[in-house]
Amino acid sequence: MAIQWYPGHMTKARRLIAESMPSQDVIIEVLDARMPRASENPVVAELRGQKPCIKVLNKSDLADPAVTTGWLRHLEAEHPAPSEATREATPGGKVLAIAISATQSSEARRRIPELCKRLVPPKNGPGKVVRAMIVGIPNVGKSTLINTLMERKVAKVGDEPAVTKSQQLVTLKSGMAISDNPGILWPKIDDEASSFRLAVGGAIPDTAIDYQSVALFAAGYFLRRYPELLVARYKLKGLPETASALIEEIGRRRGCLRSGGAVDLHKASDILVHDFRAGRLGRISLEEPPGLEPPSGIEESA
Ligand SMILES: Nc1nc2c(ncn2[C@@H]2O[C@H](COP(=O)(O)OP(=O)(O)O)[C@@H](O)[C@H]2O)c(=O)[nH]1
Ligand SMILES: [Mg+2]
């Protein structure tokens, strides 16, 4: 399933980000902790060049904590701190990674400015503000993070893609200037598993995707990786053998029936996907760092 959802405002957003890049000291790239690689936009890497960057694995309250720890280790290994002795520049500039939950404010408020200070040498003199720019794909919590850092609601937040339509600049109490930006994707997302993960997580509007195959992907993955959470949530007697059998069973248990008694698969798919997005299934990660691959055995879309 290749995704080609690239509304006009994203072209404009990309241009705005590119134009503001030279004046920035640090880039705050918000990722979805449940899928740090799938939610990493190659366009951000391209526009950022060597600018220092904080990779914020947000929504970590919804992600599997052991997998998030694995991702932080993986990112650390990928972006080692430059050695003090040689001061060699690392490819892609200095990068630090943290896992937070932007909705749990105290931690984000303390740690983000702390990391910015580690990456950007203090500037002296009046008017020398540190400038940071928040970027990332849609619906990862960029606006929520800026509201948390500001300690009040300055940016509109919503559980759907494309809520933020223009750039917004705010100044923190510490004097640091931060801009929020609309989420950007890349024009053609052709890695199939990444497309599915992005769709399951809600980075792409449900109307722009083949919803049923997205739910089948999710069902197959949850069966393989988090069967006990499915059993608990849907009070299953046994574990269905295939993804489609799971969706049917959810439909039957929740009374999603058409006239004649057939299961309404669209409604049942909706229940599964929205339960995941809201964290009602429990803490789930959709993607493992290399080396922590899930067990195989259940077909994804039988
Ligand atoms: N559970 C949880 N939800 C979050 C978190 N951060 C943001 N959200 C929710 O994710 C949705 C998208 O947030 P928003 O800030 O508008 O994302 P943006 O499109 O990247 O600006 C909203 O419903 C937020 O309440 C978080 O850390 N944990
Ligand atoms: Mg936003």
XYZ file of C-alpha atoms and ligand atoms in Angstrom:
331
model
C 0.000 0.000 0.000
C 1.888 3.059 -1.216
C 0.576 6.288 0.285
C 0.141 9.333 -1.838
C -1.486 11.818 0.477
C 0.352 15.086 0.022
C -2.060 18.006 0.365
C -1.054 21.465 -0.913
C -0.388 22.894 2.536
C 2.476 20.416 2.993
C 4.349 21.829 0.009
C 4.004 25.253 1.630
C 5.035 23.887 5.035
C 8.109 22.265 3.563
C 9.093 25.556 1.956
C 8.593 27.434 5.241
C 10.725 24.918 7.128
C 13.460 25.116 4.482
C 13.415 28.935 4.610
C 13.594 29.072 8.418
C 16.284 26.393 8.710
C 19.384 28.641 8.353
C 18.374 30.795 11.346
C 17.787 27.831 13.687
C 20.208 26.643 16.366
C 18.555 23.323 17.093
C 15.851 21.183 15.515
C 13.327 19.360 17.694
C 12.121 16.431 15.606
C 9.038 14.853 17.152
C 8.640 11.146 16.401
C 5.994 8.646 17.445
C 7.570 6.460 20.152
C 5.442 3.545 18.921
C 7.219 3.701 15.526
C 10.326 5.869 15.673
C 11.670 4.793 12.279
C 8.423 4.852 10.313
C 7.653 8.322 11.693
C 11.095 9.711 10.828
C 10.660 11.878 7.753
C 13.590 11.716 5.294
C 12.731 15.277 4.228
C 13.571 16.502 7.750
C 17.006 14.860 7.567
C 17.568 16.425 4.153
C 16.519 19.933 5.239
C 18.338 19.756 8.577
C 21.752 18.853 7.190
C 24.257 19.258 10.049
C 22.020 21.230 12.459
C 21.975 19.732 15.962
C 18.806 17.763 16.582
C 16.785 16.378 19.465
C 14.805 13.318 18.470
C 11.783 13.325 20.756
C 10.058 9.943 20.985
C 6.666 11.276 22.021
C 3.547 9.408 23.192
C 5.847 7.075 25.108
C 2.964 6.562 27.564
C 1.277 4.547 24.769
C 4.379 2.610 23.645
C 5.808 -0.660 24.981
C 8.427 0.582 27.495
C 10.944 -2.209 26.777
C 10.814 -1.488 23.044
C 11.216 2.272 23.656
C 14.335 1.601 25.736
C 15.639 -0.496 22.836
C 14.997 2.369 20.413
C 16.821 4.894 22.612
C 19.850 2.584 22.733
C 19.668 2.084 18.982
C 19.503 5.839 18.308
C 22.387 6.463 20.695
C 24.498 3.895 18.861
C 23.515 5.432 15.524
C 24.475 8.925 16.658
C 27.398 8.568 19.072
C 28.513 11.703 20.900
C 31.559 13.214 19.160
C 34.723 12.258 20.983
C 36.141 15.071 23.125
C 39.665 14.199 21.977
C 39.133 14.449 18.248
C 35.943 16.566 18.137
C 35.116 14.791 14.914
C 31.785 15.822 13.485
C 29.275 12.965 13.352
C 27.405 12.559 10.057
C 24.066 14.379 10.333
C 25.367 16.625 13.125
C 24.926 16.136 16.858
C 21.805 14.185 17.753
C 20.311 13.401 21.165
C 17.222 11.259 21.710
C 14.687 11.181 24.541
C 11.365 9.500 25.170
C 8.640 11.657 26.688
C 4.948 12.129 26.861
C 4.099 15.691 25.873
C 0.812 15.390 27.712
C 2.681 14.754 30.987
C 4.110 18.174 31.230
C 6.708 18.414 33.967
C 9.152 15.983 32.378
C 9.013 17.567 28.920
C 9.357 21.063 30.394
C 12.456 20.091 32.315
C 14.235 17.860 29.817
C 13.824 19.584 26.443
C 15.462 22.906 27.454
C 18.179 20.894 29.239
C 19.005 18.993 26.035
C 18.916 22.193 23.963
C 21.564 23.623 26.291
C 23.714 20.535 25.795
C 23.552 20.910 22.019
C 23.807 24.679 21.629
C 26.615 26.656 23.238
C 25.256 29.564 25.305
C 25.123 32.827 23.361
C 26.271 36.042 24.936
C 24.902 39.532 24.625
C 21.450 41.024 24.291
C 19.168 39.672 21.600
C 21.090 36.411 21.354
C 18.193 34.035 21.730
C 18.469 30.322 21.081
C 16.156 29.365 18.239
C 14.537 25.958 17.977
C 12.108 24.598 15.447
C 9.644 21.768 16.061
C 9.145 19.530 13.051
C 7.726 16.089 12.318
C 4.990 14.165 10.573
C 1.298 14.924 11.265
C -0.351 13.967 14.568
C 2.781 13.075 16.587
C 2.182 15.777 19.228
C 4.190 18.780 17.993
C 1.554 21.333 19.019
C 0.942 19.541 22.320
C 4.671 19.808 23.045
C 4.772 23.526 22.336
C 1.742 24.091 24.602
C 3.461 22.112 27.344
C 6.692 24.071 26.985
C 4.736 27.338 27.045
C 2.662 26.198 30.054
C -0.533 27.337 28.323
C -2.493 26.629 25.192
C -0.980 28.593 22.325
C -1.274 26.036 19.540
C -4.350 24.151 18.373
C -4.205 20.410 19.053
C -6.336 17.621 17.576
C -6.362 13.875 17.167
C -6.233 13.963 13.387
C -3.662 14.972 10.779
C -3.339 18.540 9.451
C -4.700 20.495 12.442
C -1.782 22.960 12.314
C -1.838 24.851 9.031
C 0.860 27.511 9.453
C 4.078 28.255 11.309
C 3.731 29.698 14.813
C 6.538 31.330 16.792
C 6.553 31.582 20.586
C 9.107 32.649 23.191
C 9.625 30.567 26.324
C 10.160 32.132 29.758
C 13.841 31.182 29.444
C 14.063 33.419 26.369
C 14.345 30.558 23.900
C 12.321 31.058 20.707
C 10.462 28.017 19.390
C 8.361 27.586 16.290
C 5.597 25.019 15.746
C 5.087 23.799 12.193
C 2.462 21.874 10.269
C 3.260 18.194 9.962
C 4.928 17.127 6.753
C 5.097 13.756 5.089
C 7.080 12.954 1.986
C 5.509 12.856 -1.451
C 5.537 9.087 -1.922
C 5.832 6.693 0.982
C 6.592 3.418 -0.701
C 7.860 1.254 2.156
C 4.796 -0.897 2.691
C 5.206 -1.718 6.395
C 5.976 1.943 7.186
C 2.869 3.072 5.304
C 0.739 0.666 7.311
C 2.261 1.774 10.608
C 1.699 5.447 9.777
C -1.903 4.703 8.849
C -2.573 2.635 11.990
C -1.109 5.424 14.140
C -3.260 8.110 12.516
C -0.659 10.187 10.638
C -2.736 9.884 7.476
C -6.484 10.553 7.371
C -8.572 7.387 7.436
C -10.281 8.556 4.267
C -6.980 8.510 2.320
C -6.229 4.838 2.967
C -7.661 1.394 2.416
C -8.958 1.127 5.951
C -9.688 -2.583 5.956
C -6.172 -3.606 4.927
C -4.746 -1.226 7.545
C -6.814 -2.957 10.233
C -5.700 -6.378 8.965
C -2.075 -5.300 9.239
C -2.671 -4.134 12.825
C -4.585 -7.305 13.730
C -1.814 -9.545 12.361
C 0.880 -7.641 14.236
C -1.011 -7.568 17.541
C -1.717 -11.315 17.275
C 1.973 -12.029 16.846
C 3.367 -9.587 19.304
C 0.719 -8.745 21.939
C -1.781 -11.651 21.975
C -2.391 -11.343 25.734
C -3.551 -7.734 25.354
C -6.104 -8.791 22.707
C -7.423 -11.590 24.906
C -7.834 -9.193 27.823
C -9.443 -6.345 25.867
C -11.926 -8.395 23.835
C -12.434 -11.176 26.401
C -11.434 -13.786 23.812
C -11.855 -17.480 24.723
C -9.029 -18.524 22.408
C -6.659 -16.818 20.036
C -7.956 -16.502 16.447
C -5.546 -17.979 13.940
C -5.619 -15.218 11.372
C -5.937 -11.450 11.275
C -9.309 -11.587 9.516
C -10.628 -14.124 12.036
C -9.655 -11.718 14.820
C -11.520 -8.826 13.210
C -14.590 -11.001 12.705
C -14.469 -12.121 16.319
C -14.199 -8.502 17.540
C -17.210 -7.665 15.338
C -19.258 -10.532 16.770
C -18.365 -9.685 20.360
C -19.194 -6.020 19.870
C -22.419 -6.628 17.972
C -21.229 -5.121 14.661
C -23.652 -7.115 12.547
C -25.304 -6.355 9.244
C -28.858 -7.427 8.484
C -28.678 -11.174 7.867
C -26.106 -11.634 10.609
C -22.826 -11.060 8.699
C -20.154 -9.123 10.594
C -19.714 -5.498 9.565
C -15.963 -5.675 8.980
C -15.542 -1.930 8.593
C -17.060 -1.260 12.018
C -15.044 -4.047 13.616
C -11.840 -2.678 12.008
C -12.698 0.740 13.350
C -12.992 -0.599 16.885
C -9.577 -2.276 16.753
C -7.725 0.679 15.201
C -9.308 3.254 17.511
C -8.738 1.111 20.596
C -5.055 1.010 19.649
C -4.798 4.762 18.985
C -6.399 5.622 22.302
C -4.174 3.187 24.204
C -7.161 1.071 25.261
C -5.375 -2.166 24.307
C -2.438 -1.385 26.570
C 1.075 -0.196 25.782
C 1.986 -1.295 22.272
C 4.841 -0.485 19.914
C 4.356 -1.060 16.196
C 8.013 -1.308 15.310
C 11.058 -2.844 16.943
C 14.630 -1.631 16.622
C 16.857 -3.937 14.551
C 17.753 -7.011 16.607
C 14.469 -7.097 18.547
C 12.251 -8.553 15.819
C 8.958 -10.133 16.886
C 8.277 -13.874 16.659
C 6.723 -14.986 13.387
C 3.929 -17.498 12.859
C 0.613 -15.757 12.261
C -0.306 -14.547 8.830
C -0.885 -10.840 8.574
C -3.705 -10.716 6.085
C -5.078 -14.183 5.614
N -1.326 9.689 24.899
C -0.698 10.749 24.392
N -1.325 11.531 23.490
C -0.653 12.606 23.002
C 0.673 12.928 23.406
N 1.054 14.052 22.741
C 0.017 14.392 21.944
N -1.020 13.536 22.104
C -2.326 13.563 21.389
O -2.064 13.352 20.000
C -2.968 14.099 19.188
C -2.205 14.970 18.209
O -1.533 16.003 18.901
P -1.068 17.366 18.193
O -0.242 18.097 19.190
O -2.211 18.089 17.561
O -0.120 16.767 17.046
P 0.616 17.547 15.833
O -0.226 17.279 14.630
O 1.950 16.873 15.713
O 0.725 18.990 16.198
C -3.841 14.906 20.176
O -5.034 14.188 20.390
C -2.977 14.914 21.453
O -3.765 15.047 22.613
C 1.318 12.071 24.380
O 2.455 12.250 24.779
N 0.580 11.009 24.817
Mg 0.054 20.620 15.154
